[in-house]
Tab-separated table of C-alpha atoms and ligand atoms in Angstrom:
chain	number	residue	atom	x	y	z
Y	1	MET	CA	128.065	73.728	82.696
Y	2	SER	CA	127.416	70.074	83.165
Y	3	ASP	CA	124.921	68.484	85.541
Y	4	ILE	CA	126.886	65.231	85.965
Y	5	THR	CA	128.113	64.964	89.658
Y	6	ASP	CA	128.121	61.147	90.298
Y	7	ALA	CA	127.760	57.914	88.615
Y	8	ALA	CA	123.647	58.169	88.762
Y	9	THR	CA	123.679	61.718	86.762
Y	10	TYR	CA	126.344	60.278	84.324
Y	11	TRP	CA	123.773	57.574	83.298
Y	12	ASP	CA	120.985	60.081	83.525
Y	13	ALA	CA	122.920	61.924	80.725
Y	14	TYR	CA	123.521	58.880	79.169
Y	15	ALA	CA	119.752	57.999	78.856
Y	16	ALA	CA	119.078	61.493	77.434
Y	17	ARG	CA	121.451	61.030	74.745
Y	18	THR	CA	120.466	57.546	73.784
Y	19	ALA	CA	116.712	58.332	74.104
Y	20	ALA	CA	116.256	58.415	70.304
Y	21	HIS	CA	117.044	54.467	70.049
Y	22	ALA	CA	114.061	53.666	72.376
Y	23	ALA	CA	112.670	50.206	71.306
Y	24	GLU	CA	109.115	49.991	69.938
Y	25	GLU	CA	108.786	46.316	70.960
Y	26	PRO	CA	110.320	44.469	73.847
Y	27	ALA	CA	113.728	43.165	72.740
Y	28	PHE	CA	116.400	40.662	74.146
Y	29	GLY	CA	120.032	40.437	72.833
Y	30	TRP	CA	123.316	40.311	74.164
Y	31	THR	CA	125.126	42.110	71.396
Y	32	GLN	CA	125.431	45.734	70.293
Y	33	TYR	CA	124.495	44.686	67.044
Y	34	PRO	CA	120.607	44.051	66.297
Y	35	HIS	CA	119.306	40.631	65.877
Y	36	TRP	CA	122.816	39.411	65.858
Y	37	GLY	CA	124.413	36.410	68.317
Y	38	PRO	CA	122.688	34.400	70.800
Y	39	GLY	CA	119.308	35.275	72.768
Y	40	ARG	CA	117.606	34.721	75.973
Y	41	GLU	CA	118.047	30.808	75.437
Y	42	LEU	CA	121.605	31.585	77.280
Y	43	LEU	CA	119.524	32.019	80.497
Y	44	GLY	CA	118.104	28.654	80.410
Y	45	SER	CA	114.374	28.309	81.522
Y	46	PRO	CA	114.163	30.534	84.449
Y	47	ARG	CA	111.049	31.011	86.393
Y	48	THR	CA	112.696	34.217	88.102
Y	49	ALA	CA	115.190	36.774	86.570
Y	50	LEU	CA	117.059	39.851	87.602
Y	51	GLU	CA	118.763	42.289	85.324
Y	52	LEU	CA	121.633	44.475	86.694
Y	53	GLY	CA	121.735	47.677	84.966
Y	54	CYS	CA	118.523	47.151	82.937
Y	55	GLY	CA	118.623	50.770	81.120
Y	56	ARG	CA	115.060	51.290	79.467
Y	57	GLY	CA	114.111	47.897	80.407
Y	58	ASP	CA	113.436	46.265	77.046
Y	59	ALA	CA	115.074	43.014	77.758
Y	60	VAL	CA	113.101	42.671	81.187
Y	61	ALA	CA	109.729	43.396	79.299
Y	62	ALA	CA	110.762	40.653	76.682
Y	63	LEU	CA	111.041	38.204	79.431
Y	64	ALA	CA	108.252	39.144	81.226
Y	65	GLY	CA	106.426	38.761	77.940
Y	66	ALA	CA	107.631	34.964	77.712
Y	67	GLY	CA	106.222	34.251	81.153
Y	68	VAL	CA	109.506	35.065	83.279
Y	69	ASP	CA	108.830	36.874	86.612
Y	70	ALA	CA	111.526	39.454	85.755
Y	71	THR	CA	113.081	42.432	87.773
Y	72	GLY	CA	115.191	45.089	86.306
Y	73	ILE	CA	117.555	47.190	88.654
Y	74	ASP	CA	118.612	50.622	87.416
Y	75	LEU	CA	120.920	53.508	89.164
Y	76	SER	CA	119.679	56.189	86.897
Y	77	GLY	CA	116.476	57.955	87.591
Y	78	GLU	CA	115.770	58.816	84.160
Y	79	GLN	CA	116.350	55.198	83.015
Y	80	HIS	CA	114.205	53.892	85.819
Y	81	GLU	CA	111.468	56.507	84.847
Y	82	TYR	CA	111.446	55.406	81.196
Y	83	ALA	CA	111.401	51.738	82.180
Y	84	GLN	CA	108.498	52.330	84.535
Y	85	ARG	CA	106.518	54.331	82.249
Y	86	ARG	CA	106.964	52.294	79.011
Y	87	TRP	CA	107.017	48.449	80.380
Y	88	GLY	CA	105.482	48.899	83.941
Y	89	GLU	CA	102.008	47.477	82.972
Y	90	VAL	CA	103.553	44.600	81.411
Y	91	ASP	CA	102.603	41.476	83.447
Y	92	GLY	CA	105.610	39.997	85.670
Y	93	ALA	CA	107.984	42.864	84.596
Y	94	ARG	CA	108.803	44.781	87.892
Y	95	PHE	CA	111.566	47.671	88.044
Y	96	VAL	CA	113.503	49.050	90.914
Y	97	GLN	CA	115.607	52.417	91.023
Y	98	ALA	CA	119.076	51.364	92.953
Y	99	ASP	CA	122.900	50.608	92.788
Y	100	VAL	CA	123.022	46.705	92.349
Y	101	THR	CA	125.667	46.538	95.170
Y	102	GLU	CA	123.031	47.924	97.750
Y	103	PHE	CA	120.176	46.257	96.142
Y	104	LEU	CA	121.865	42.722	96.454
Y	105	SER	CA	123.311	43.255	99.813
Y	106	ARG	CA	119.815	44.133	101.336
Y	107	THR	CA	117.500	41.566	99.732
Y	108	GLN	CA	117.244	38.021	100.722
Y	109	GLN	CA	115.495	36.979	97.410
Y	110	GLN	CA	117.044	34.483	95.164
Y	111	TRP	CA	116.581	34.520	91.391
Y	112	ASP	CA	116.742	31.529	88.841
Y	113	ALA	CA	118.753	33.837	86.567
Y	114	VAL	CA	120.892	37.127	87.246
Y	115	TYR	CA	121.932	38.844	84.032
Y	116	SER	CA	123.643	42.161	82.799
Y	117	ILE	CA	123.679	43.477	79.036
Y	118	TRP	CA	126.403	45.981	78.840
Y	119	GLY	CA	124.917	46.997	82.375
Y	120	ALA	CA	126.022	47.165	85.920
Y	121	VAL	CA	128.493	43.983	86.007
Y	122	TRP	CA	130.702	46.120	83.569
Y	123	PHE	CA	130.600	49.132	85.681
Y	124	THR	CA	131.005	47.490	89.431
Y	125	ASP	CA	134.158	46.252	90.814
Y	126	PRO	CA	133.750	42.432	90.468
Y	127	ALA	CA	135.262	41.669	93.787
Y	128	GLY	CA	132.320	43.220	95.654
Y	129	LEU	CA	129.583	42.003	93.305
Y	130	LEU	CA	130.416	38.631	92.329
Y	131	PRO	CA	130.224	36.857	95.707
Y	132	LEU	CA	126.615	38.973	96.305
Y	133	VAL	CA	125.271	37.764	92.985
Y	134	HIS	CA	126.529	34.165	94.027
Y	135	ASP	CA	124.679	34.403	97.082
Y	136	ARG	CA	121.203	35.626	95.351
Y	137	LEU	CA	121.270	32.964	92.587
Y	138	ALA	CA	119.092	30.080	93.560
Y	139	PRO	CA	121.025	26.931	93.618
Y	140	GLY	CA	121.662	25.803	90.014
Y	141	GLY	CA	120.970	29.247	88.961
Y	142	THR	CA	122.739	31.053	86.100
Y	143	LEU	CA	124.528	34.578	85.618
Y	144	VAL	CA	124.944	35.774	82.055
Y	145	PHE	CA	126.439	39.037	81.216
Y	146	SER	CA	127.845	40.581	78.024
Y	147	HIS	CA	130.064	43.941	77.264
Y	148	ALA	CA	132.881	44.916	74.872
Y	149	PRO	CA	135.860	42.683	74.934
Y	150	PRO	CA	138.826	44.477	76.519
Y	151	VAL	CA	141.548	46.618	74.875
Y	152	PRO	CA	144.302	44.183	74.477
Y	153	GLY	CA	146.827	44.875	77.442
Y	154	ALA	CA	144.309	47.055	79.463
Y	155	TYR	CA	142.950	44.877	82.144
Y	156	GLY	CA	141.421	45.539	85.493
Y	157	VAL	CA	139.900	48.645	86.444
Y	158	GLN	CA	139.488	51.520	83.653
Y	159	GLY	CA	138.671	55.311	84.513
Y	160	MET	CA	136.653	57.704	82.783
Y	161	TYR	CA	136.423	61.547	83.313
Y	162	ALA	CA	132.433	61.820	83.338
Y	163	ASN	CA	132.691	65.518	82.269
Y	164	GLY	CA	135.618	65.345	79.881
Y	165	PHE	CA	138.871	66.867	80.517
Y	166	LYS	CA	137.727	70.321	81.245
Y	167	GLY	CA	134.821	69.504	83.360
Y	168	LYS	CA	134.194	68.940	86.951
Y	169	ALA	CA	136.351	66.221	88.166
Y	170	VAL	CA	133.874	63.331	88.542
Y	171	PHE	CA	134.932	59.548	88.020
Y	172	VAL	CA	133.210	56.700	86.532
Y	173	TYR	CA	134.867	53.006	86.245
Y	174	ARG	CA	134.427	49.689	84.482
Y	175	TRP	CA	136.261	46.571	84.528
Y	176	SER	CA	137.645	44.965	81.819
Y	177	TYR	CA	139.252	41.249	81.366
Y	178	GLU	CA	139.835	38.799	78.795
Y	179	PRO	CA	137.481	35.598	78.864
Y	180	GLY	CA	139.948	33.590	80.452
Y	181	GLN	CA	140.647	36.293	83.208
Y	182	TRP	CA	136.806	36.562	83.854
Y	183	ALA	CA	136.490	32.421	84.260
Y	184	ALA	CA	139.246	32.634	86.920
Y	185	LEU	CA	137.641	35.210	88.876
Y	186	LEU	CA	134.232	33.699	88.850
Y	187	GLY	CA	135.991	30.410	89.663
Y	188	GLU	CA	137.345	32.049	92.659
Y	189	PHE	CA	133.857	33.422	93.828
Y	190	GLY	CA	132.752	29.482	93.712
Y	191	PHE	CA	131.127	29.855	90.337
Y	192	THR	CA	130.747	26.575	88.171
Y	193	GLY	CA	130.193	25.634	84.520
Y	194	ILE	CA	131.732	28.828	83.338
Y	195	ASN	CA	132.050	29.755	79.375
Y	196	ALA	CA	133.312	33.013	78.647
Y	197	ARG	CA	134.028	34.023	75.002
Y	198	VAL	CA	133.978	36.786	72.322
Y	199	GLN	CA	131.040	36.586	70.043
Y	200	PRO	CA	132.361	37.694	66.699
Y	201	ALA	CA	130.630	40.744	65.163
Y	202	PRO	CA	128.627	40.447	61.982
Y	203	ASP	CA	131.599	41.811	59.775
Y	204	ASP	CA	135.342	41.218	60.019
Y	205	GLY	CA	137.280	43.875	61.815
Y	206	LEU	CA	134.538	45.177	63.887
Y	207	VAL	CA	134.416	44.996	67.639
Y	208	GLY	CA	132.775	41.553	69.088
Y	209	THR	CA	131.095	41.248	72.231
Y	210	LEU	CA	132.475	39.560	75.425
Y	211	ILE	CA	129.570	37.036	76.698
Y	212	VAL	CA	130.263	35.188	80.022
Y	213	GLN	CA	127.921	32.260	81.605
Y	214	ALA	CA	128.507	30.643	84.928
Y	215	HIS	CA	126.391	28.978	87.274
Y	216	ARG	CA	125.889	28.546	91.083
Y	217	GLY	CA	126.106	24.797	92.069
Y	218	GLY	CA	123.108	23.048	92.603
K	301	SAM	C1	125.325	50.881	78.728
K	301	SAM	S1	123.721	51.125	79.631
K	301	SAM	C2	123.221	49.479	79.297
K	301	SAM	C3	121.747	49.515	79.755
K	301	SAM	C4	120.916	48.172	79.019
K	301	SAM	N1	121.358	46.943	79.537
K	301	SAM	C5	120.992	47.914	77.555
K	301	SAM	O1	121.305	47.244	77.349
K	301	SAM	O2	120.421	48.909	76.767
K	301	SAM	C6	124.303	50.612	81.420
K	301	SAM	C7	123.325	50.708	82.168
K	301	SAM	O3	124.023	50.094	83.713
K	301	SAM	C8	123.110	51.109	84.571
K	301	SAM	N2	124.434	50.910	85.833
K	301	SAM	C9	125.531	51.349	85.843
K	301	SAM	N3	126.115	51.063	87.089
K	301	SAM	C10	125.019	50.777	87.849
K	301	SAM	C11	124.832	50.501	89.214
K	301	SAM	N4	125.832	50.345	90.168
K	301	SAM	N5	123.807	49.937	89.693
K	301	SAM	C12	122.635	49.748	89.060
K	301	SAM	N6	122.610	50.153	87.539
K	301	SAM	C13	123.833	50.575	86.993
K	301	SAM	C14	123.118	52.448	84.093
K	301	SAM	O4	122.542	53.486	84.985
K	301	SAM	C15	122.789	52.193	82.552
K	301	SAM	O5	121.374	52.302	82.462
């Protein structure tokens, strides 16, 4: 019988499935292909950064190692525990177990950069999340996120059966849009300087990566 009863336990199960891929060293990248595509330069030169859905925390550790005061939020107790154990001693790296919407709703802190690598931005309704992110970005701050491009024609909220079709009925959601649709949504919520695109994969015919950058006006 599956232990998945909600989004947090869905991501705990994901953590267990992907544990074998844990990085030896801090690593920062936006795409699903190691050493492919742009790096942390997309964030500009932040003094402070917040990752939404940081998973094992490799990117937070990489930023902290480069002198950024970096915080990673993750809903999953398993992911949080791993990140804390593996990278918690790195100077400038901090990890919090929380749902991003709840966390952003209760903090007054602002960050120079907020980012999400195939993380919580993909799995949270943008109508609720984007205004919170805009508010918690310092003036002139940068939002960057990446995830899979949409399946053509399948836009907006997408549902998944967390326990398969014969299991307990638990639902997990993600939101998919074309680059132009992301740009329009971000514009509606006050972001400026928006650059939304699909980074091609290393080989023809493979799935690319949607990468979006946006700013809070200064
Ligand atoms: C596909 S993993 C990506 C993790 C990491 N960014 C990486 O690149 O390996 C998605 C992560 O987002 C987290 N997540 C999903 N929804 C979330 C939410 N509402 N609040 C916080 N974290 C969330 C999951 O727990 C999971 O660790």
